[in-house]
PDB file of C-alpha atoms in Angstrom:
ATOM      1  CA  UNK A   1      12.444   5.173 -11.166  1.00 69.00           C
ATOM      2  CA  UNK A   2      10.655   5.997 -14.392  1.00 79.00           C
ATOM      3  CA  UNK A   3       7.693   8.321 -14.856  1.00 79.00           C
ATOM      4  CA  UNK A   4       5.533   5.255 -15.519  1.00 84.00           C
ATOM      5  CA  UNK A   5       6.628   3.746 -12.178  1.00 85.00           C
ATOM      6  CA  UNK A   6       5.691   6.953 -10.363  1.00 81.00           C
ATOM      7  CA  UNK A   7       2.299   7.084 -12.092  1.00 83.00           C
ATOM      8  CA  UNK A   8       1.582   3.435 -11.198  1.00 87.00           C
ATOM      9  CA  UNK A   9       2.491   4.127  -7.571  1.00 88.00           C
ATOM     10  CA  UNK A  10       0.093   7.073  -7.312  1.00 86.00           C
ATOM     11  CA  UNK A  11      -2.681   5.297  -9.228  1.00 85.00           C
ATOM     12  CA  UNK A  12      -2.791   2.642  -6.500  1.00 87.00           C
ATOM     13  CA  UNK A  13      -2.005   4.891  -3.538  1.00 85.00           C
ATOM     14  CA  UNK A  14      -4.587   4.612  -0.777  1.00 87.00           C
ATOM     15  CA  UNK A  15      -4.343   7.660   1.430  1.00 86.00           C
ATOM     16  CA  UNK A  16      -5.633   7.428   4.995  1.00 88.00           C
ATOM     17  CA  UNK A  17      -8.423   9.802   5.967  1.00 87.00           C
ATOM     18  CA  UNK A  18      -6.432  11.529   8.697  1.00 88.00           C
ATOM     19  CA  UNK A  19      -5.670  15.221   9.137  1.00 86.00           C
ATOM     20  CA  UNK A  20      -1.897  14.656   9.118  1.00 89.00           C
ATOM     21  CA  UNK A  21      -1.818  13.115   5.624  1.00 90.00           C
ATOM     22  CA  UNK A  22      -0.914  15.544   2.838  1.00 89.00           C
ATOM     23  CA  UNK A  23      -0.005  15.095  -0.785  1.00 90.00           C
ATOM     24  CA  UNK A  24       2.458  17.781  -1.820  1.00 91.00           C
ATOM     25  CA  UNK A  25       3.119  18.001  -5.556  1.00 88.00           C
ATOM     26  CA  UNK A  26       3.333  20.421  -8.491  1.00 87.00           C
ATOM     27  CA  UNK A  27       0.086  22.069  -9.602  1.00 89.00           C
ATOM     28  CA  UNK A  28       0.042  20.079 -12.860  1.00 88.00           C
ATOM     29  CA  UNK A  29       0.506  16.703 -11.113  1.00 85.00           C
ATOM     30  CA  UNK A  30      -1.966  14.130 -12.411  1.00 81.00           C
ATOM     31  CA  UNK A  31      -3.466  13.757  -8.913  1.00 83.00           C
ATOM     32  CA  UNK A  32      -4.712  16.940  -7.225  1.00 86.00           C
ATOM     33  CA  UNK A  33      -2.291  17.744  -4.399  1.00 90.00           C
ATOM     34  CA  UNK A  34      -3.338  19.124  -1.030  1.00 91.00           C
ATOM     35  CA  UNK A  35      -0.450  21.590  -1.213  1.00 93.00           C
ATOM     36  CA  UNK A  36       1.185  22.866  -4.405  1.00 95.00           C
ATOM     37  CA  UNK A  37       4.986  22.884  -4.368  1.00 91.00           C
ATOM     38  CA  UNK A  38       6.958  25.797  -5.706  1.00 89.00           C
ATOM     39  CA  UNK A  39       8.979  25.393  -8.877  1.00 85.00           C
ATOM     40  CA  UNK A  40      12.612  26.383  -8.418  1.00 87.00           C
ATOM     41  CA  UNK A  41      14.428  27.794 -11.437  1.00 93.00           C
ATOM     42  CA  UNK A  42      17.801  26.326 -10.441  1.00 94.00           C
ATOM     43  CA  UNK A  43      19.558  23.072 -11.298  1.00 92.00           C
ATOM     44  CA  UNK A  44      18.391  20.083  -9.249  1.00 88.00           C
ATOM     45  CA  UNK A  45      21.913  19.515  -7.934  1.00 89.00           C
ATOM     46  CA  UNK A  46      21.971  23.034  -6.438  1.00 93.00           C
ATOM     47  CA  UNK A  47      18.553  22.524  -4.849  1.00 90.00           C
ATOM     48  CA  UNK A  48      19.595  19.161  -3.352  1.00 88.00           C
ATOM     49  CA  UNK A  49      22.797  20.643  -1.944  1.00 92.00           C
ATOM     50  CA  UNK A  50      20.854  23.574  -0.467  1.00 93.00           C
ATOM     51  CA  UNK A  51      18.287  21.358   1.229  1.00 90.00           C
ATOM     52  CA  UNK A  52      21.034  19.073   2.552  1.00 92.00           C
ATOM     53  CA  UNK A  53      22.855  22.094   3.992  1.00 94.00           C
ATOM     54  CA  UNK A  54      19.681  23.424   5.655  1.00 94.00           C
ATOM     55  CA  UNK A  55      18.918  20.045   7.228  1.00 93.00           C
ATOM     56  CA  UNK A  56      22.426  19.686   8.600  1.00 93.00           C
ATOM     57  CA  UNK A  57      22.287  23.165  10.185  1.00 95.00           C
ATOM     58  CA  UNK A  58      19.387  22.049  12.385  1.00 93.00           C
ATOM     59  CA  UNK A  59      20.551  20.867  15.805  1.00 93.00           C
ATOM     60  CA  UNK A  60      19.943  17.141  16.202  1.00 93.00           C
ATOM     61  CA  UNK A  61      19.070  16.603  12.545  1.00 91.00           C
ATOM     62  CA  UNK A  62      20.858  14.019  10.429  1.00 90.00           C
ATOM     63  CA  UNK A  63      20.559  12.611   6.956  1.00 89.00           C
ATOM     64  CA  UNK A  64      20.337   8.865   7.355  1.00 90.00           C
ATOM     65  CA  UNK A  65      19.707   7.911   3.753  1.00 87.00           C
ATOM     66  CA  UNK A  66      19.736   9.518   0.321  1.00 83.00           C
ATOM     67  CA  UNK A  67      18.407   8.254  -2.976  1.00 79.00           C
ATOM     68  CA  UNK A  68      20.522   8.499  -6.106  1.00 68.00           C
ATOM     69  CA  UNK A  69      20.196  11.867  -7.814  1.00 60.00           C
ATOM     70  CA  UNK A  70      17.904  11.869 -10.836  1.00 54.00           C
TER      71      UNK A  70
END
C-alpha cells in the first residue's frame, strides 16, 4: 500500500461518534490522532518480531493473519 493509498483512506474515513473509537497515529500524522504513538528507534523487523512474541505469550491469544512486511 502506498502513502497515497493511506492518505486517500484517511481522507474518506468516517469515524463513528462513540467513546470506543480511537485514532492512534504519530504526532505528525496529517489527521490529528486521539492518541500519539511512540516512535521506536529500532528496525521494523525487530519491532514486528517483538510484538508477535508478546502476543503469543498471552494465554489464549493467536495471530490469525499477518500483512506482508513493509
